[in-house]
Coordinates of C-alpha atoms in Angstrom, one line a residue:
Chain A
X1 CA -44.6 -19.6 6.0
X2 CA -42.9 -16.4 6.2
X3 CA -46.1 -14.4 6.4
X4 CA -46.6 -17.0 9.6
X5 CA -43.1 -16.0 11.1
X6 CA -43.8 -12.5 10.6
X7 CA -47.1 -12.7 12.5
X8 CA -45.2 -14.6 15.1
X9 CA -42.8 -11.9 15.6
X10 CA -45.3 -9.1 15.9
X11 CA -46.6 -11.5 18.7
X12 CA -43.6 -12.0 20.2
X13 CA -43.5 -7.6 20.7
X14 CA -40.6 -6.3 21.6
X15 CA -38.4 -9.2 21.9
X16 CA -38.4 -9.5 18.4
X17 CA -35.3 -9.6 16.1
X18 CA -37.3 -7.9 13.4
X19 CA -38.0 -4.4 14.8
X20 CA -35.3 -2.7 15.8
X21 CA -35.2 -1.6 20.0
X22 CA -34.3 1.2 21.2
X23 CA -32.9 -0.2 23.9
X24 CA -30.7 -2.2 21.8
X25 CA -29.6 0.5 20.1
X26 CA -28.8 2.3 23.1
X27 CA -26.8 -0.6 24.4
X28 CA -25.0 -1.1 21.3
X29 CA -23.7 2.6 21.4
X30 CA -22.4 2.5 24.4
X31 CA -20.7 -0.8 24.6
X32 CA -18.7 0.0 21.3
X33 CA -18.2 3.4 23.0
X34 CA -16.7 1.8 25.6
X35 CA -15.0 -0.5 24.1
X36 CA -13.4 1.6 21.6
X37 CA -12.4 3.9 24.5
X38 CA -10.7 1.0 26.7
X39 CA -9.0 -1.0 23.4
X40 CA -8.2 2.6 22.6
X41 CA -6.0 3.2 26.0
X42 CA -4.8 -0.4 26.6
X43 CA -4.7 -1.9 23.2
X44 CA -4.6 -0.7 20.3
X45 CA -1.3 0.7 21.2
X46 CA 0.4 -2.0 21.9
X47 CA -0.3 -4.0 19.2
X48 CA -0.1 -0.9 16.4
X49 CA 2.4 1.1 18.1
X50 CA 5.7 -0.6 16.4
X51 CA 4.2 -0.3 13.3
X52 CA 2.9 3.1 13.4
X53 CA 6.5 3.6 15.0
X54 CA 8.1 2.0 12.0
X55 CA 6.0 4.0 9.5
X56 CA 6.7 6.9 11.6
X57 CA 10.3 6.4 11.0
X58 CA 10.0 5.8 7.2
X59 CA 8.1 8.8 6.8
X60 CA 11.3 10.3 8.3
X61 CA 13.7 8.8 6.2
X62 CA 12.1 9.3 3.2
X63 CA 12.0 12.7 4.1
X64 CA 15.0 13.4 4.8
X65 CA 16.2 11.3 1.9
X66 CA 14.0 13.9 -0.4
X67 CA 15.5 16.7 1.1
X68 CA 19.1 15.5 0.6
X69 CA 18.2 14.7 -3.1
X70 CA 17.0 17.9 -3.6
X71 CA 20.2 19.5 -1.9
X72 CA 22.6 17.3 -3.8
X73 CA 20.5 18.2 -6.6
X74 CA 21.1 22.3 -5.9
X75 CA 24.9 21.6 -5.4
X76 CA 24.9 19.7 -8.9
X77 CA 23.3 22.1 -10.7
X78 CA 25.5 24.9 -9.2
X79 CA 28.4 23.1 -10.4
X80 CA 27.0 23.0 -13.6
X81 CA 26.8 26.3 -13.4
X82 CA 30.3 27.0 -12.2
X83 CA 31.8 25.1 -14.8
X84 CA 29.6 26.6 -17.2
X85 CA 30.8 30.0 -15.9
X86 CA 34.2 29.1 -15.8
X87 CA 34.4 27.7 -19.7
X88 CA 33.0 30.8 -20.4
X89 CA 35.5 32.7 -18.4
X90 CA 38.1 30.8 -19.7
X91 CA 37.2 31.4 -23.2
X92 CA 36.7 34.9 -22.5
X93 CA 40.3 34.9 -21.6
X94 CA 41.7 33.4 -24.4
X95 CA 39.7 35.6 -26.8
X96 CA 41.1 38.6 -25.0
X97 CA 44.6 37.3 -24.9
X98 CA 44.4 36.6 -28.9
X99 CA 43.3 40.3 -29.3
X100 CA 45.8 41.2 -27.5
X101 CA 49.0 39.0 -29.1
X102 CA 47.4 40.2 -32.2
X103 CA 47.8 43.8 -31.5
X104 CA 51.0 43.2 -30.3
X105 CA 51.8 41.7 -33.2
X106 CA 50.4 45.1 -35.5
X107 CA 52.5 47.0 -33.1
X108 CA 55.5 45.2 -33.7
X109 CA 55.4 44.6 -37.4
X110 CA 54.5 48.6 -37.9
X111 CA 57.3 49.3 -35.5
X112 CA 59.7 47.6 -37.6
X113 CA 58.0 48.6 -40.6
X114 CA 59.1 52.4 -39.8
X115 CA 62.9 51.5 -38.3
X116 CA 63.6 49.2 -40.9
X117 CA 62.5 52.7 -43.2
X118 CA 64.1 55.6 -41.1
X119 CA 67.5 53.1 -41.8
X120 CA 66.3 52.5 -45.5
X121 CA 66.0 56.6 -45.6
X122 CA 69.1 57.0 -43.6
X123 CA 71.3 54.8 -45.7
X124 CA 69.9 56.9 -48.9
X125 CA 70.9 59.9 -47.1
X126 CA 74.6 59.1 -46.9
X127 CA 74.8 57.1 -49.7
X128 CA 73.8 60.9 -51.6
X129 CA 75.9 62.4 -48.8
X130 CA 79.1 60.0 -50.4
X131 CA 78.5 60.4 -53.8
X132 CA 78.2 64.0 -53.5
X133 CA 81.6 63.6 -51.6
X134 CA 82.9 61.7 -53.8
X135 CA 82.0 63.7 -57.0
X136 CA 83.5 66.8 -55.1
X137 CA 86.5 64.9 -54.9
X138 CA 86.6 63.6 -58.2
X139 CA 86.5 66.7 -59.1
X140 CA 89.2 68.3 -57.2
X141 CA 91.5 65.4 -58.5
X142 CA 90.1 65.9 -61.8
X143 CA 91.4 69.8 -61.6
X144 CA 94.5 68.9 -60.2
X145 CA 95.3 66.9 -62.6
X146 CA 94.0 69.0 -65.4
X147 CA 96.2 71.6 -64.1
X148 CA 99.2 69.4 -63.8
X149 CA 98.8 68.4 -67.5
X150 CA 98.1 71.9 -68.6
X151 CA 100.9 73.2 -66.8
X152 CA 103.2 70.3 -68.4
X153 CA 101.6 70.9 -71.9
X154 CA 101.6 74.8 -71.8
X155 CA 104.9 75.0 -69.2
X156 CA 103.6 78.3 -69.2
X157 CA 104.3 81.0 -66.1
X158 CA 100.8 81.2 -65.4
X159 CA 99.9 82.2 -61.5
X160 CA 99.1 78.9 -60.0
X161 CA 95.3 80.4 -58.8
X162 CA 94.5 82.4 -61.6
X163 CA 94.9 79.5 -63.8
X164 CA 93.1 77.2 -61.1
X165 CA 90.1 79.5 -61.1
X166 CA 90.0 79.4 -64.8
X167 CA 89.8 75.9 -64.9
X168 CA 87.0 75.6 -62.0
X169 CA 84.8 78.5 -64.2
X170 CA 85.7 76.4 -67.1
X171 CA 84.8 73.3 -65.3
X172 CA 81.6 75.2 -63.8
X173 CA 80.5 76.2 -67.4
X174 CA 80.6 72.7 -68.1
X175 CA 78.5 72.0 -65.3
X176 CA 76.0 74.2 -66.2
X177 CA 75.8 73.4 -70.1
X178 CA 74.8 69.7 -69.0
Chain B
X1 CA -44.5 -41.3 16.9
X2 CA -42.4 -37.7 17.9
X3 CA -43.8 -34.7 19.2
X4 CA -45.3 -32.6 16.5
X5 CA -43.2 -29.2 16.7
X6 CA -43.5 -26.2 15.5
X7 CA -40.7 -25.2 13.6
X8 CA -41.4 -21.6 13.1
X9 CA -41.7 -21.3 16.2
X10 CA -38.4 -22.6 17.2
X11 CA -36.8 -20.5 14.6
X12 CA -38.0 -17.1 16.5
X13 CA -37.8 -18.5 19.9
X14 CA -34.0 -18.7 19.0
X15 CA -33.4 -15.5 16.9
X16 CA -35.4 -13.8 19.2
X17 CA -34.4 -11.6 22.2
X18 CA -35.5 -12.4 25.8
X19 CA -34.9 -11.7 29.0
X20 CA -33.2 -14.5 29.9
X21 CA -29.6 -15.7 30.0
X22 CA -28.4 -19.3 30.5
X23 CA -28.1 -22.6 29.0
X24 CA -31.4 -24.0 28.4
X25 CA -32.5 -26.4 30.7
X26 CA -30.1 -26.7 32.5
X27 CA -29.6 -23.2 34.2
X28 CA -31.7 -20.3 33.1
X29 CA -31.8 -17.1 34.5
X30 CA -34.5 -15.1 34.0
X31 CA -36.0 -11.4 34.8
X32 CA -38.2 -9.0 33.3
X33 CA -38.1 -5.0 32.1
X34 CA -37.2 -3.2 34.5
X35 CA -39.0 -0.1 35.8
X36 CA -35.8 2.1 37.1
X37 CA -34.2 1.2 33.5
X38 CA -37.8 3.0 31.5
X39 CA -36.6 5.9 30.1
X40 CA -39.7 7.8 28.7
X41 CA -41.2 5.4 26.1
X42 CA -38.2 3.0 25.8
X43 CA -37.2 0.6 28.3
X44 CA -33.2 -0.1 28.5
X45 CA -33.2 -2.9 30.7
X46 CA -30.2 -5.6 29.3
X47 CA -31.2 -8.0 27.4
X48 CA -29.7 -11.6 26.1
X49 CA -28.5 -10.2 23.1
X50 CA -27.1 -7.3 25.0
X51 CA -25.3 -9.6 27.3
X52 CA -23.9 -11.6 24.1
X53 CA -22.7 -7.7 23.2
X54 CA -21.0 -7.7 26.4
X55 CA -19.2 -10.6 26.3
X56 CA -18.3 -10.0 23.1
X57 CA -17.1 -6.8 23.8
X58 CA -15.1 -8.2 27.0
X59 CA -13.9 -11.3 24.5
X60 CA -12.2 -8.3 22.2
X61 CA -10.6 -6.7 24.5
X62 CA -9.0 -9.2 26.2
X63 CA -7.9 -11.1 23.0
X64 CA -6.3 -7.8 22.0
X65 CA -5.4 -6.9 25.6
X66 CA -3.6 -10.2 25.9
X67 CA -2.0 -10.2 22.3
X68 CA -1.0 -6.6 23.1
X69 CA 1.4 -7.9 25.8
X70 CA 2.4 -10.6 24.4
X71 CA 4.1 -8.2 21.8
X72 CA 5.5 -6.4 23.7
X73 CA 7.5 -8.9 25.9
X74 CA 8.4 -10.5 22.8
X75 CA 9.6 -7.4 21.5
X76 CA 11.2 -5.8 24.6
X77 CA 13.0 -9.6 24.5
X78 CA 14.2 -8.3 20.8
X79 CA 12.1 -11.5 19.6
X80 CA 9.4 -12.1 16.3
X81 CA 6.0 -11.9 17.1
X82 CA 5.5 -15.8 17.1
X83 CA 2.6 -17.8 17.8
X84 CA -0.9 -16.0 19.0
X85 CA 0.0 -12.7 19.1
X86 CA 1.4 -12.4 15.8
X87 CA -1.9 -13.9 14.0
X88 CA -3.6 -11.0 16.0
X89 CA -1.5 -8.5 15.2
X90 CA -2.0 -9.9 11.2
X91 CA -4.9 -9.4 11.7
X92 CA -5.1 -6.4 13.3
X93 CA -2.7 -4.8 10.7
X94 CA -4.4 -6.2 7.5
X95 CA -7.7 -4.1 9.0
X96 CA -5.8 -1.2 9.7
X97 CA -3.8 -0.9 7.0
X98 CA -5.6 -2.5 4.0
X99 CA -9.1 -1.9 5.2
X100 CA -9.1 1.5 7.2
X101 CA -6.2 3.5 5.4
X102 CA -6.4 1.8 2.2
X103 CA -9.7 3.1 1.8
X104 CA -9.8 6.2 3.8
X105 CA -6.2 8.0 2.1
X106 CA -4.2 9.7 4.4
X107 CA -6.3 10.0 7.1
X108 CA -6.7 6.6 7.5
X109 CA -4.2 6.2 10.6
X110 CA -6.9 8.6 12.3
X111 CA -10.1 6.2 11.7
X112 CA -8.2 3.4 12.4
X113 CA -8.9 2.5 15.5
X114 CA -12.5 3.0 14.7
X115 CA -12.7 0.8 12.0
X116 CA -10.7 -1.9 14.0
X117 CA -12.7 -1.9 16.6
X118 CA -15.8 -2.1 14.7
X119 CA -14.5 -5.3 12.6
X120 CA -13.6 -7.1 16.0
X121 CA -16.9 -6.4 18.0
X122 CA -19.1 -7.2 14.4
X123 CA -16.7 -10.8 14.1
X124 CA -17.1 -11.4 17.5
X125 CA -21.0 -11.2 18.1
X126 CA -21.3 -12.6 14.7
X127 CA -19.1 -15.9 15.5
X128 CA -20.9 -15.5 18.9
X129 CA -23.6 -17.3 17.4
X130 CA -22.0 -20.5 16.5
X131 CA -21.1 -21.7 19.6
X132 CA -23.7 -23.9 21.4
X133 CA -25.8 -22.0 23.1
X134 CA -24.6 -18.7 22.5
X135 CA -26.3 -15.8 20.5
X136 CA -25.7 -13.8 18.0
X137 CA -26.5 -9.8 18.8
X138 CA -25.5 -9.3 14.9
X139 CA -29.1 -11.1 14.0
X140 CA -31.1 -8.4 15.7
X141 CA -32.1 -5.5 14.0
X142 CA -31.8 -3.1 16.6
X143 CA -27.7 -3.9 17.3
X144 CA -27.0 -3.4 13.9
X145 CA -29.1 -0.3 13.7
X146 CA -27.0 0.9 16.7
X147 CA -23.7 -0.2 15.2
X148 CA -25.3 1.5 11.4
X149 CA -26.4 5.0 12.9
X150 CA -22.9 5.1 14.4
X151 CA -21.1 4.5 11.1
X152 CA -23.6 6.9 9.7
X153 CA -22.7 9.8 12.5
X154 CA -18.5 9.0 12.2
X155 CA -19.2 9.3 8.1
X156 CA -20.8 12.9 8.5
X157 CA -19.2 14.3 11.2
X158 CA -15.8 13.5 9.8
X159 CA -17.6 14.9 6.6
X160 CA -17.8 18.2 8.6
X161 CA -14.5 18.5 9.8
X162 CA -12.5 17.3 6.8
X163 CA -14.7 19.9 4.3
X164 CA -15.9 22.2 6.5
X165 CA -19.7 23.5 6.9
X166 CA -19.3 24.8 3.5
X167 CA -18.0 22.2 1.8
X168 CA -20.5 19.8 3.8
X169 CA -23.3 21.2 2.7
X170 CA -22.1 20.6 -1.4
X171 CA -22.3 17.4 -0.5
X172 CA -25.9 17.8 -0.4
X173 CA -26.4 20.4 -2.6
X174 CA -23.7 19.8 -5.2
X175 CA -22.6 21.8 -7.7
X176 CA -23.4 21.1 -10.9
X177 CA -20.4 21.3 -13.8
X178 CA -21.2 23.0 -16.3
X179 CA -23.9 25.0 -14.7
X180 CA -24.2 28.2 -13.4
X181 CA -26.9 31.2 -12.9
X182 CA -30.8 29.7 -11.6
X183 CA -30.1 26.9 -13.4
X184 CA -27.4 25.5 -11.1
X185 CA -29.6 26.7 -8.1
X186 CA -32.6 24.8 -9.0
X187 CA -30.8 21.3 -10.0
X188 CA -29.0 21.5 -7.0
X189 CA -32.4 22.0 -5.0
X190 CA -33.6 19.4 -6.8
X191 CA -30.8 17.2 -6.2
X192 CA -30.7 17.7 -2.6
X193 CA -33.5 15.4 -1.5
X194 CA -31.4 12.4 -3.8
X195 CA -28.0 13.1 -1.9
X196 CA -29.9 13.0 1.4
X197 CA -31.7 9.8 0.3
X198 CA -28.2 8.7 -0.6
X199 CA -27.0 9.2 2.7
X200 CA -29.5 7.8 4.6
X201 CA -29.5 4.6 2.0
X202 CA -25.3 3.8 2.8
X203 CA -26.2 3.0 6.6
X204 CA -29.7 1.3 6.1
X205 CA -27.7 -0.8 3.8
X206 CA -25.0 -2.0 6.3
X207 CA -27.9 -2.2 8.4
X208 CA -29.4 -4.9 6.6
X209 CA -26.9 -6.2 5.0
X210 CA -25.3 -7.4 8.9
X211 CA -29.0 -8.7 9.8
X212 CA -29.9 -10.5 6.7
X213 CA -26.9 -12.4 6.6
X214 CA -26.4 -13.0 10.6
X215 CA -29.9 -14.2 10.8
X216 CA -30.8 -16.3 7.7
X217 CA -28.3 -18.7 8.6
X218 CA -29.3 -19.7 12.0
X219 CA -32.7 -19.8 10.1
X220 CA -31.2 -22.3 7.3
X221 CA -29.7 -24.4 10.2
X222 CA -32.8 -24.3 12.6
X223 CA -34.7 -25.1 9.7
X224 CA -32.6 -28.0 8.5
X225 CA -32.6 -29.0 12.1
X226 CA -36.6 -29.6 11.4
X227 CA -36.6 -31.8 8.7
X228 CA -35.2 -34.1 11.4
X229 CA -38.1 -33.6 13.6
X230 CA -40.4 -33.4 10.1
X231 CA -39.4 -37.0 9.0
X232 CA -37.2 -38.4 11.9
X233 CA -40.1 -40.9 12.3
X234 CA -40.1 -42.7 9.2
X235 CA -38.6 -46.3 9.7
X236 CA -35.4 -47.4 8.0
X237 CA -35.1 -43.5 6.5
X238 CA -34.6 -42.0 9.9
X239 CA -30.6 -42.6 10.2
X240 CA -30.4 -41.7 6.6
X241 CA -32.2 -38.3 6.7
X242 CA -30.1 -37.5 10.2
X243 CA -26.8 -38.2 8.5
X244 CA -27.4 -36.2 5.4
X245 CA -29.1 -33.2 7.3
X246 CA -25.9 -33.2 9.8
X247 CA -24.1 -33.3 7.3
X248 CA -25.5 -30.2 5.6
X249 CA -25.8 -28.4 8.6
X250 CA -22.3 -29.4 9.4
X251 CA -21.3 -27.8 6.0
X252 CA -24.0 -24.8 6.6
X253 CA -22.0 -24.4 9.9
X254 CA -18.1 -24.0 8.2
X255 CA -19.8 -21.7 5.5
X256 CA -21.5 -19.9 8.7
X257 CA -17.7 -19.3 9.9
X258 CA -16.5 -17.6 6.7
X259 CA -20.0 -15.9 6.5
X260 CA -19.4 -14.4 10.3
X261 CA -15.6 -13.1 9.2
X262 CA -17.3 -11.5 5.6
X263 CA -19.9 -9.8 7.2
X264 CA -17.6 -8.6 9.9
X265 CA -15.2 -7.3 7.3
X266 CA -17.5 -6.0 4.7
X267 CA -19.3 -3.6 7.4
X268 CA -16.0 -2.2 8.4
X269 CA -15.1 -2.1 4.8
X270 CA -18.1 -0.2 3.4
X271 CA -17.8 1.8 6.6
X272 CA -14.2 3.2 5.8
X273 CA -15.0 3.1 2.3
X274 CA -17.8 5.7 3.1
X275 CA -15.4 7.8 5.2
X276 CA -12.8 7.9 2.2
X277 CA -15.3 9.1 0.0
X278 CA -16.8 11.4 2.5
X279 CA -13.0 13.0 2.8
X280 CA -12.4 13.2 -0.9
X281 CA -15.7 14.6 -1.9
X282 CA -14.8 18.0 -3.7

């Protein structure tokens, strides 16, 4: 049966659905041509264009919604950096100003380390300065009164600073056998 | 006793061009090649199936012309599309956006139009077909050659442009991974006559494919339509065997409907599906 319909439609020539015409072919090219052409100018556009509109726009957005991620994203991480920055700063500053108290602080201490000796070394300076004073003194009265007594025991007619430089050679001997 | 027909016969007369246009018997109009329209061996005077193309073209444009407008007055009027021109512009929109681009990648806003216009003019002749006395310029070979060798030309030439003459002509000589030196020189050689064969094969499909389908069911139905003639003249059986064959051609005819809107959508879907890989081949 089919080899039948196949013999029928090489007898039917060109006309035939089963060979494909040139002329056919030609017409088919240009009537899509034209057709694409025309739906192409009256439309395609009207029935697309929102939508291409609409995509148009959301292409848009989401580009500028990337761009003002990535710029919000920029300012965040230079705050992270500032802040970074300024804890470093900050302990920078404290670090430095804890040197410097504790300098200070040597200063200070060595400061009154040395007054509180200069006074310590003054204070033994007078002290010696008193007692050798006071020894002088002691001594003086001591003569005085050794002359006094002498002068009461012996009531001799001694002159007064002949005896008295007796006494101090006497008293100087003394010194000087100690 | 009925008059012995010839079925086979029937079957071509109605699958088969002419030059004729009309509704047989009624009014027929009829001419013949012409001799202005010879153009060396090839004579391009219109034929039925080219008129069908016609009016299906002109049946395109003013659905979309129409639904176009429609749109835009109900948008202007800051209204939903509603009614007609929303199911057009559904439809229009599911083969732009999930046939064309979803296949094609980024450039698919650019082949668009093409692939739109391809999957209205293919439904259109197809569905052509199904109304009484009408034709379908989908069943003939030489319409879906036309429409094939286009596809085929849009496929390279955007091959061209997207990969440049260099990169086109990998697509026929490709480079083998992995190879280098004569080696890679002689296996692309050799592969060269397979990628051509390749190309060629993609278009003779759709080719084919459109034909086949467009025409074996007018044959199904024209054949079904015999067994009426075949045994319509039994006694007592003849009501039954015109139910049941109405029936199935009734069912033949719905299935002929969804056939008309596949075909229509697979061409333009292989089509774009060509072009996409054409535009990612590396």
């Amino acid at each position: 049966m089919l080899l039948a319909l196949l013999q029928e439609a090489e007898t039917h020539g060109p006309n035939s659905p089963f060979e494909p015409e040139f002329g056919l072919i030609f017409w088919t090219l240009a009537v899509f041509a034209v057709l694409y052409w025309v739906l192409q100018k009256y439309a395609w556009p009207a029935i697309v264009g929102a939508t291409e509109e609409r995509e148009r726009k959301i292409a848009r957005q989401l580009e500028e919604a990337e761009r003002m991620n990535a710029e919000s994203q920029a300012a965040l991480d230079e705050h992270k950096r500032l802040l970074a920055g300024a804890k470093e700063d900050a302990r920078a500053l404290i670090g430095e100003a804890k040197t410097v108290a504790e300098k200070e602080r040597e200063g200070l201490l060595a400061k009154t380390r040395q007054e509180q000796e200069q006074i310590l070394e003054r204070a033994k300076r007078e002290i010696e300065a008193e007692l050798g004073k006071a020894i002088a003194e002691l001594r003086r009265g001591a003569v005085d009164l050794s002359l006094a007594a002498a002068s009461r025991l012996i009531d001799a007619n001694l002159d007064d600073a002949a005896n008295r430089k007796l006494v101090v050679e006497y008293l100087d001997s003394l010194e000087h056998s100690r | 006793m009925q008059q012995q027909v010839d079925i086979g016969e029937v079957v071509l007369h109605h699958a088969a061009d002419a030059y004729s246009f009309g509704i047989d018997p009624y009014f027929l109009l009829e001419w013949h090649a012409w001799e202005f329209m010879q153009l060396g061996p090839f004579n391009l005077t219109p034929t039925k199936h080219v008129i069908f193309m016609v009016i299906a073209a002109l049946l395109v444009f003013l659905t979309m012309r129409v639904a176009g407008q429609k749109l835009q007055q109900q948008r202007a009027n800051e209204n939903a599309p509603k009614g007609f021109a929303n199911a057009v512009e559904a439809m229009v929109l599911f083969v732009r956006n999930d046939v064309a681009i979803a296949n094609i990648g980024q450039d698919g806003a650019k082949f668009a139009p093409f692939i739109m216009t391809l999957f209205f003019f293919i439904l259109y002749m197809n569905l052509m077909g199904l109304i009484p006395f009408g034709a379908t310029a989908t069943g003939n070979l030489g319409v879906t050659a036309g429409l094939a060798i286009m596809a085929f030309v849009v496929i390279e030439i955007s091959g061209v442009v997207k990969l440049g003459p260099v990169g086109y002509m990998r697509t026929i000589f490709p480079s083998i991974p992995g190879l280098s030196g004569p080696g890679a020189v002689a296996m692309s050689l050799f592969m060269a006559p397979i990628e051509l064969l390749g190309k060629m094969v993609k278009p003779f499909a759709l080719c084919v494919r459109l034909f086949g389908n467009m025409t074996a069911g007018h044959f199904v139905i024209l054949s079904m339509m015999g067994i009426i003639f075949l045994f319509g003249h039994l006694t007592f059986w003849n009501w039954a065997i015109g139910i049941s064959v109405a029936t199935l051609i009734l069912g033949i005819m719905m299935l002929e409907i969804f056939v008309a809107t596949l075909q229509a959508y697979v061409f333009a879907l292989l089509t774009a599906v060509f072009i996409g890989l054409m535009q990612h081949e590396h």
